[in-house]
Coordinates of C-alpha atoms in Angstrom, one line a residue:
Chain A
M1 CA 22.3 -8.3 1.5
W2 CA 21.8 -10.2 -1.7
K3 CA 24.2 -10.0 -4.6
T4 CA 22.9 -9.4 -8.1
I5 CA 24.6 -11.7 -10.6
S6 CA 22.8 -10.6 -13.7
S7 CA 19.8 -8.5 -14.7
K8 CA 17.5 -9.1 -17.7
E9 CA 14.9 -6.7 -19.0
L10 CA 11.8 -8.8 -19.7
F11 CA 9.3 -6.2 -20.9
K12 CA 9.3 -2.5 -21.3
H13 CA 6.2 -0.3 -21.4
P14 CA 6.0 3.5 -21.0
R15 CA 4.6 3.0 -17.5
I16 CA 6.6 0.0 -16.2
T17 CA 9.7 -2.1 -17.0
L18 CA 9.8 -5.7 -15.8
I19 CA 13.3 -6.9 -14.8
E20 CA 14.4 -10.4 -13.8
D21 CA 17.6 -10.5 -11.7
E22 CA 19.6 -13.6 -10.9
V23 CA 20.6 -13.2 -7.3
L24 CA 22.9 -14.9 -4.8
L25 CA 21.5 -15.3 -1.3
P26 CA 23.6 -15.2 1.9
N27 CA 23.0 -19.0 2.3
G28 CA 24.7 -19.7 -1.1
H29 CA 21.5 -20.4 -3.0
Q30 CA 20.9 -18.7 -6.3
T31 CA 17.4 -17.7 -7.4
S32 CA 15.7 -15.4 -9.9
Y33 CA 13.8 -12.4 -8.7
L34 CA 11.2 -10.3 -10.6
R35 CA 11.1 -6.6 -10.0
F36 CA 9.5 -3.5 -11.5
E37 CA 10.9 -0.2 -12.5
E38 CA 8.3 2.5 -12.4
K39 CA 8.9 6.1 -13.5
G40 CA 8.6 8.9 -11.0
E41 CA 7.3 9.1 -7.5
A42 CA 3.8 9.4 -6.1
V43 CA 2.2 11.9 -3.7
T44 CA -0.8 11.9 -1.4
I45 CA -2.1 15.1 0.2
I46 CA -4.2 15.3 3.4
A47 CA -5.8 18.7 3.0
Q48 CA -7.1 20.1 6.3
R49 CA -9.3 23.3 6.5
D50 CA -9.0 25.8 9.3
D51 CA -12.1 24.2 10.8
G52 CA -10.3 20.9 11.1
K53 CA -12.2 19.1 8.3
I54 CA -10.2 17.0 5.9
L55 CA -10.9 16.3 2.2
L56 CA -11.7 12.8 1.1
Q57 CA -12.8 12.3 -2.5
K58 CA -14.8 9.6 -4.2
E59 CA -13.4 8.6 -7.6
Y60 CA -14.1 5.8 -9.9
S61 CA -11.3 3.2 -10.1
Y62 CA -11.2 1.2 -13.3
P63 CA -9.3 -2.1 -12.3
P64 CA -11.6 -3.0 -9.4
N65 CA -14.5 -1.2 -11.2
Q66 CA -15.6 0.5 -8.0
I67 CA -16.0 4.0 -6.7
L68 CA -13.4 4.4 -3.9
F69 CA -12.6 7.0 -1.2
Q70 CA -9.1 8.6 -1.7
F71 CA -7.1 11.6 -0.7
P72 CA -6.0 13.9 -3.5
G73 CA -2.7 12.8 -5.1
G74 CA -1.1 11.0 -8.0
G75 CA 2.1 10.6 -9.9
V76 CA 4.8 13.2 -9.9
V77 CA 6.2 14.1 -13.3
V78 CA 9.8 12.9 -13.8
G79 CA 12.2 15.6 -12.7
E80 CA 9.4 17.4 -10.8
D81 CA 10.1 18.1 -7.1
V82 CA 7.7 16.0 -5.0
K83 CA 6.5 19.1 -3.1
V84 CA 5.8 21.0 -6.3
G85 CA 4.0 17.8 -7.6
A86 CA 1.9 17.7 -4.4
Q87 CA 0.9 21.3 -4.8
R88 CA 0.0 20.7 -8.5
E89 CA -2.1 17.6 -7.7
L90 CA -3.9 19.5 -5.0
Q91 CA -4.8 22.3 -7.4
E92 CA -5.9 19.8 -10.1
E93 CA -7.9 17.5 -7.9
A94 CA -9.1 19.7 -5.0
K95 CA -8.9 23.1 -6.8
V96 CA -7.1 24.6 -3.8
K97 CA -3.5 25.5 -3.0
A98 CA -1.8 25.2 0.4
I99 CA 0.0 28.1 2.0
N100 CA 1.5 25.5 4.4
L101 CA 2.5 22.2 2.8
S102 CA 4.7 19.8 4.8
L103 CA 5.9 16.3 4.3
L104 CA 4.5 13.9 6.9
G105 CA 6.5 10.9 5.8
S106 CA 7.1 8.5 2.9
Y107 CA 6.7 4.8 2.4
L108 CA 7.4 2.0 0.0
L109 CA 4.4 1.1 -2.2
N110 CA 5.4 -2.4 -3.0
N111 CA 8.8 -3.3 -1.4
R112 CA 8.7 -6.9 -2.7
R113 CA 8.8 -5.7 -6.3
S114 CA 10.0 -2.1 -6.5
T115 CA 11.6 1.0 -4.9
A116 CA 8.5 3.2 -5.8
K117 CA 7.6 5.5 -2.9
M118 CA 4.6 7.4 -1.8
H119 CA 5.2 10.8 -0.2
V120 CA 2.5 12.0 2.2
F121 CA 1.9 15.7 2.7
I122 CA -0.3 17.7 5.0
A123 CA -1.8 20.8 3.4
E124 CA -3.0 23.7 5.6
S125 CA -4.2 27.3 5.0
L126 CA -6.0 26.4 1.8
V127 CA -6.9 29.0 -0.8
S128 CA -8.8 28.6 -4.0
A129 CA -6.4 28.0 -7.0
P130 CA -8.0 25.7 -9.6
L131 CA -6.0 23.9 -12.3
A132 CA -7.6 21.7 -15.0
S133 CA -7.4 18.0 -14.2
D134 CA -7.0 15.0 -16.5
I135 CA -10.1 14.4 -18.7
E136 CA -10.7 11.0 -17.3
E137 CA -10.9 12.2 -13.7
S138 CA -14.0 13.2 -11.9
F139 CA -14.3 13.6 -8.1
E140 CA -17.0 13.9 -5.4
D141 CA -15.7 15.9 -2.4
F142 CA -16.4 15.1 1.3
W143 CA -15.0 17.4 4.0
L144 CA -14.9 15.2 7.1
S145 CA -13.7 15.4 10.7
E146 CA -10.9 13.0 11.9
E147 CA -13.6 11.1 13.8
E148 CA -15.7 10.7 10.7
I149 CA -12.7 9.3 8.8
D150 CA -11.8 6.9 11.6
A151 CA -15.5 5.7 11.6
L152 CA -15.4 5.1 7.9
I153 CA -12.2 3.0 8.4
S154 CA -13.7 1.1 11.3
K155 CA -16.8 0.3 9.1
G156 CA -14.6 -1.1 6.3
E157 CA -15.7 1.6 3.9
I158 CA -12.1 2.7 3.0
I159 CA -10.5 -0.1 1.1
N160 CA -7.8 1.9 -0.7
G161 CA -4.5 0.8 0.9
N162 CA -2.9 4.2 0.3
V163 CA -5.6 6.1 2.1
L164 CA -5.0 3.8 5.1
A165 CA -1.2 4.0 5.1
S166 CA -1.3 7.8 4.7
W167 CA -3.9 8.2 7.5
V168 CA -1.6 6.5 10.0
L169 CA 1.2 8.9 9.1
F170 CA -1.2 11.8 9.7
K171 CA -2.5 10.4 13.0
N172 CA 1.0 9.6 14.3
H173 CA 2.2 13.0 13.4
K174 CA -0.6 14.4 15.5
L175 CA 0.6 12.1 18.3
N176 CA 4.0 13.7 18.0
L177 CA 2.5 17.2 18.6
L178 CA 0.6 16.2 21.7
Chain B
M1 CA -18.3 3.2 -15.0
W2 CA -15.9 2.8 -17.9
K3 CA -16.7 0.4 -20.8
T4 CA -14.0 -2.0 -21.9
I5 CA -13.8 -2.0 -25.7
S6 CA -11.0 -4.5 -26.1
S7 CA -8.3 -6.2 -24.0
K8 CA -4.8 -7.2 -25.1
E9 CA -2.3 -9.3 -23.2
L10 CA 1.0 -7.5 -23.4
F11 CA 3.2 -9.8 -21.3
K12 CA 2.8 -13.0 -19.3
H13 CA 5.1 -14.1 -16.5
P14 CA 4.3 -16.7 -13.8
R15 CA 4.0 -13.9 -11.2
I16 CA 2.2 -11.2 -13.2
T17 CA 0.3 -10.6 -16.5
L18 CA 0.3 -7.2 -18.1
I19 CA -2.9 -6.2 -19.9
E20 CA -3.8 -3.1 -21.9
D21 CA -7.5 -2.3 -22.3
E22 CA -9.0 0.1 -24.7
V23 CA -11.7 1.9 -22.6
L24 CA -14.6 4.3 -23.3
L25 CA -14.9 7.0 -20.7
P26 CA -18.3 8.5 -19.6
N27 CA -17.4 11.7 -21.4
G28 CA -17.1 9.9 -24.7
H29 CA -13.3 9.9 -24.8
Q30 CA -11.4 6.7 -25.6
T31 CA -8.1 5.8 -23.9
S32 CA -5.8 2.8 -23.2
Y33 CA -5.3 1.6 -19.7
L34 CA -2.6 -0.7 -18.4
R35 CA -3.5 -3.1 -15.6
F36 CA -1.9 -6.1 -13.9
E37 CA -3.3 -9.5 -13.2
E38 CA -1.5 -11.1 -10.2
K39 CA -2.2 -14.6 -9.0
G40 CA -3.7 -15.2 -5.6
E41 CA -4.3 -12.9 -2.6
A42 CA -2.0 -11.7 0.2
V43 CA -2.3 -11.8 4.0
T44 CA -0.8 -9.8 6.9
I45 CA -1.0 -11.1 10.4
I46 CA -0.9 -8.9 13.5
A47 CA 0.1 -11.5 16.2
Q48 CA -0.6 -10.3 19.7
R49 CA 0.6 -12.2 22.8
D50 CA -1.5 -12.4 26.0
D51 CA 0.7 -9.7 27.5
G52 CA -0.3 -7.3 24.7
K53 CA 3.0 -7.3 22.8
I54 CA 2.8 -7.5 19.0
L55 CA 5.3 -9.2 16.7
L56 CA 7.2 -7.0 14.2
Q57 CA 9.9 -8.6 12.2
K58 CA 12.9 -7.2 10.4
E59 CA 13.6 -8.8 7.1
Y60 CA 15.8 -7.9 4.2
S61 CA 13.9 -6.7 1.1
Y62 CA 15.8 -7.0 -2.2
P63 CA 14.3 -4.3 -4.4
P64 CA 15.0 -1.4 -2.0
N65 CA 18.1 -3.3 -0.7
Q66 CA 17.1 -2.5 2.9
I67 CA 16.1 -4.3 6.0
L68 CA 12.5 -3.4 6.7
F69 CA 10.1 -3.8 9.6
Q70 CA 7.1 -5.9 8.6
F71 CA 4.3 -8.0 10.1
P72 CA 4.3 -11.7 9.3
G73 CA 2.5 -12.5 6.0
G74 CA 2.8 -13.2 2.4
G75 CA 1.0 -14.6 -0.7
V76 CA -1.8 -17.1 -0.4
V77 CA -1.5 -20.1 -2.6
V78 CA -4.1 -20.2 -5.4
G79 CA -7.1 -22.0 -4.2
E80 CA -6.1 -21.8 -0.5
D81 CA -8.6 -20.1 1.8
V82 CA -7.1 -16.7 3.1
K83 CA -7.6 -17.7 6.7
V84 CA -5.8 -21.0 6.1
G85 CA -3.0 -19.1 4.3
A86 CA -2.7 -16.6 7.2
Q87 CA -2.3 -19.5 9.7
R88 CA 0.3 -21.1 7.5
E89 CA 2.3 -17.9 7.0
L90 CA 2.2 -17.3 10.8
Q91 CA 3.6 -20.8 11.4
E92 CA 6.3 -20.4 8.7
E93 CA 7.4 -16.9 9.7
A94 CA 6.6 -16.5 13.4
K95 CA 6.7 -20.3 14.3
V96 CA 3.4 -19.9 16.2
K97 CA -0.2 -20.7 15.5
A98 CA -3.2 -18.7 16.7
I99 CA -6.1 -20.3 18.6
N100 CA -8.0 -17.1 17.7
L101 CA -7.5 -15.8 14.2
S102 CA -10.0 -13.1 12.9
L103 CA -10.1 -10.9 9.9
L104 CA -9.7 -7.2 10.7
G105 CA -10.3 -6.0 7.2
S106 CA -9.1 -6.0 3.6
Y107 CA -7.7 -3.4 1.3
L108 CA -6.7 -3.0 -2.4
L109 CA -2.9 -3.0 -2.8
N110 CA -2.7 -1.0 -6.0
N111 CA -6.2 0.1 -7.2
R112 CA -4.9 2.0 -10.1
R113 CA -3.4 -1.2 -11.7
S114 CA -5.0 -4.3 -10.2
T115 CA -7.7 -5.9 -8.1
A116 CA -5.1 -7.5 -5.8
K117 CA -6.1 -7.4 -2.1
M118 CA -4.4 -7.7 1.3
H119 CA -6.3 -9.4 4.0
V120 CA -5.3 -8.3 7.5
F121 CA -5.8 -10.7 10.5
I122 CA -5.4 -10.4 14.2
A123 CA -3.9 -13.5 15.8
E124 CA -4.4 -14.2 19.5
S125 CA -3.8 -17.1 22.0
L126 CA -0.6 -18.0 20.3
V127 CA 0.9 -21.5 20.7
S128 CA 4.3 -22.8 19.3
A129 CA 3.7 -24.6 16.0
P130 CA 6.8 -24.1 13.7
L131 CA 6.7 -24.8 9.9
A132 CA 9.7 -24.5 7.7
S133 CA 9.9 -21.2 5.7
D134 CA 11.2 -20.4 2.3
I135 CA 15.0 -20.7 2.0
E136 CA 15.5 -17.1 1.1
E137 CA 13.7 -15.8 4.2
S138 CA 15.3 -14.9 7.5
F139 CA 13.7 -12.8 10.2
E140 CA 14.6 -10.9 13.4
D141 CA 11.7 -10.8 15.9
F142 CA 10.6 -7.8 18.0
W143 CA 7.7 -8.2 20.4
L144 CA 6.6 -4.6 21.0
S145 CA 3.8 -2.7 22.7
E146 CA 1.3 -0.7 20.7
E147 CA 2.9 2.5 22.0
E148 CA 6.3 1.3 20.8
I149 CA 5.0 0.6 17.3
D150 CA 3.3 4.0 17.2
A151 CA 6.6 5.6 18.2
L152 CA 8.4 3.8 15.4
I153 CA 5.9 5.1 12.9
S154 CA 6.1 8.7 14.3
K155 CA 9.9 8.5 13.9
G156 CA 9.6 7.4 10.3
E157 CA 11.2 4.0 11.0
I158 CA 8.4 2.0 9.4
I159 CA 8.5 2.6 5.7
N160 CA 6.7 -0.5 4.4
G161 CA 3.3 0.8 3.3
N162 CA 1.6 -2.5 4.1
V163 CA 2.6 -2.3 7.7
L164 CA 1.1 1.2 7.9
A165 CA -2.2 0.3 6.3
S166 CA -2.5 -2.9 8.4
W167 CA -1.8 -1.0 11.5
V168 CA -4.6 1.5 11.0
L169 CA -7.0 -1.4 10.6
F170 CA -5.8 -2.8 13.9
K171 CA -6.0 0.6 15.7
N172 CA -9.5 1.3 14.3
H173 CA -10.7 -2.2 15.3
K174 CA -9.6 -1.4 18.9
L175 CA -11.5 1.9 18.5
N176 CA -14.6 -0.2 17.7
L177 CA -14.2 -2.2 20.9
L178 CA -14.0 0.8 23.2

């Protein structure tokens, strides 16, 4: 493990804080290391209907200036339980609520810079329960079979890293059930 | 698509620039949007031996202060071709070179903040070709079967999002070959 010698806040923004640490490596070398502190956690929800179809949504993404496939999800409010946040995001973005909502797994979003995590849920037994979403969001819904989602990945049409990482947790969870 | 009205550089660091854009949404609302500009691209390499075993490495990660499973890879030098960068990372981190190196696919690392991409390669026909790695890096090698890697994922032992996203590209590429 590395030893933190000192820590300096370089820049603070409501959405991110940049910190530069001076660290001592096990080999005796000293170096500076940039890391981010981001508020809150994030959730992704794989919503599966009783007929097996799964919800993928197309949404415009500003930084790459492209419409991307994604699963419902987003940031959890500070202090909000991740499962409560997942249910809320599902209601805002997919307009449904899950009678059964379980955590498939969690992963680090950017381990070289931060401790921020994505928590991936499977949502089943869906019932209509719309909540208003953020004004800047608009979605196009696609209810697809597992095979159709695998085919989109194979064709390179899913380029959002979080969809890919979440999908492997879903597939390997199914593997566990077999 | 959103219209960028103005763009302000909030903070500049050798590894990242923070920019805040004023944007006009299709619904007529105006909002500010934080994005990151990161230099260069990143690569992940799935190195598979002739016996089918794949290289996973354990490496200490400073921000979460944990030893994590990862595939070889890292940042590509600005101006360096991604395939050349992948071969170099493979030599530095796995001490081998691939006679066959092909791109499996690419994905956005953090589409809500940046255009940064990860390019995932499959490396086959491996030959010894060591290059010195960064002084702060030390690895423990594990050559595992596909089934063993799937089992680690199912057990929640792989928590690096990039390993998960890269793995699904590898699996779905195999799917294509069947």
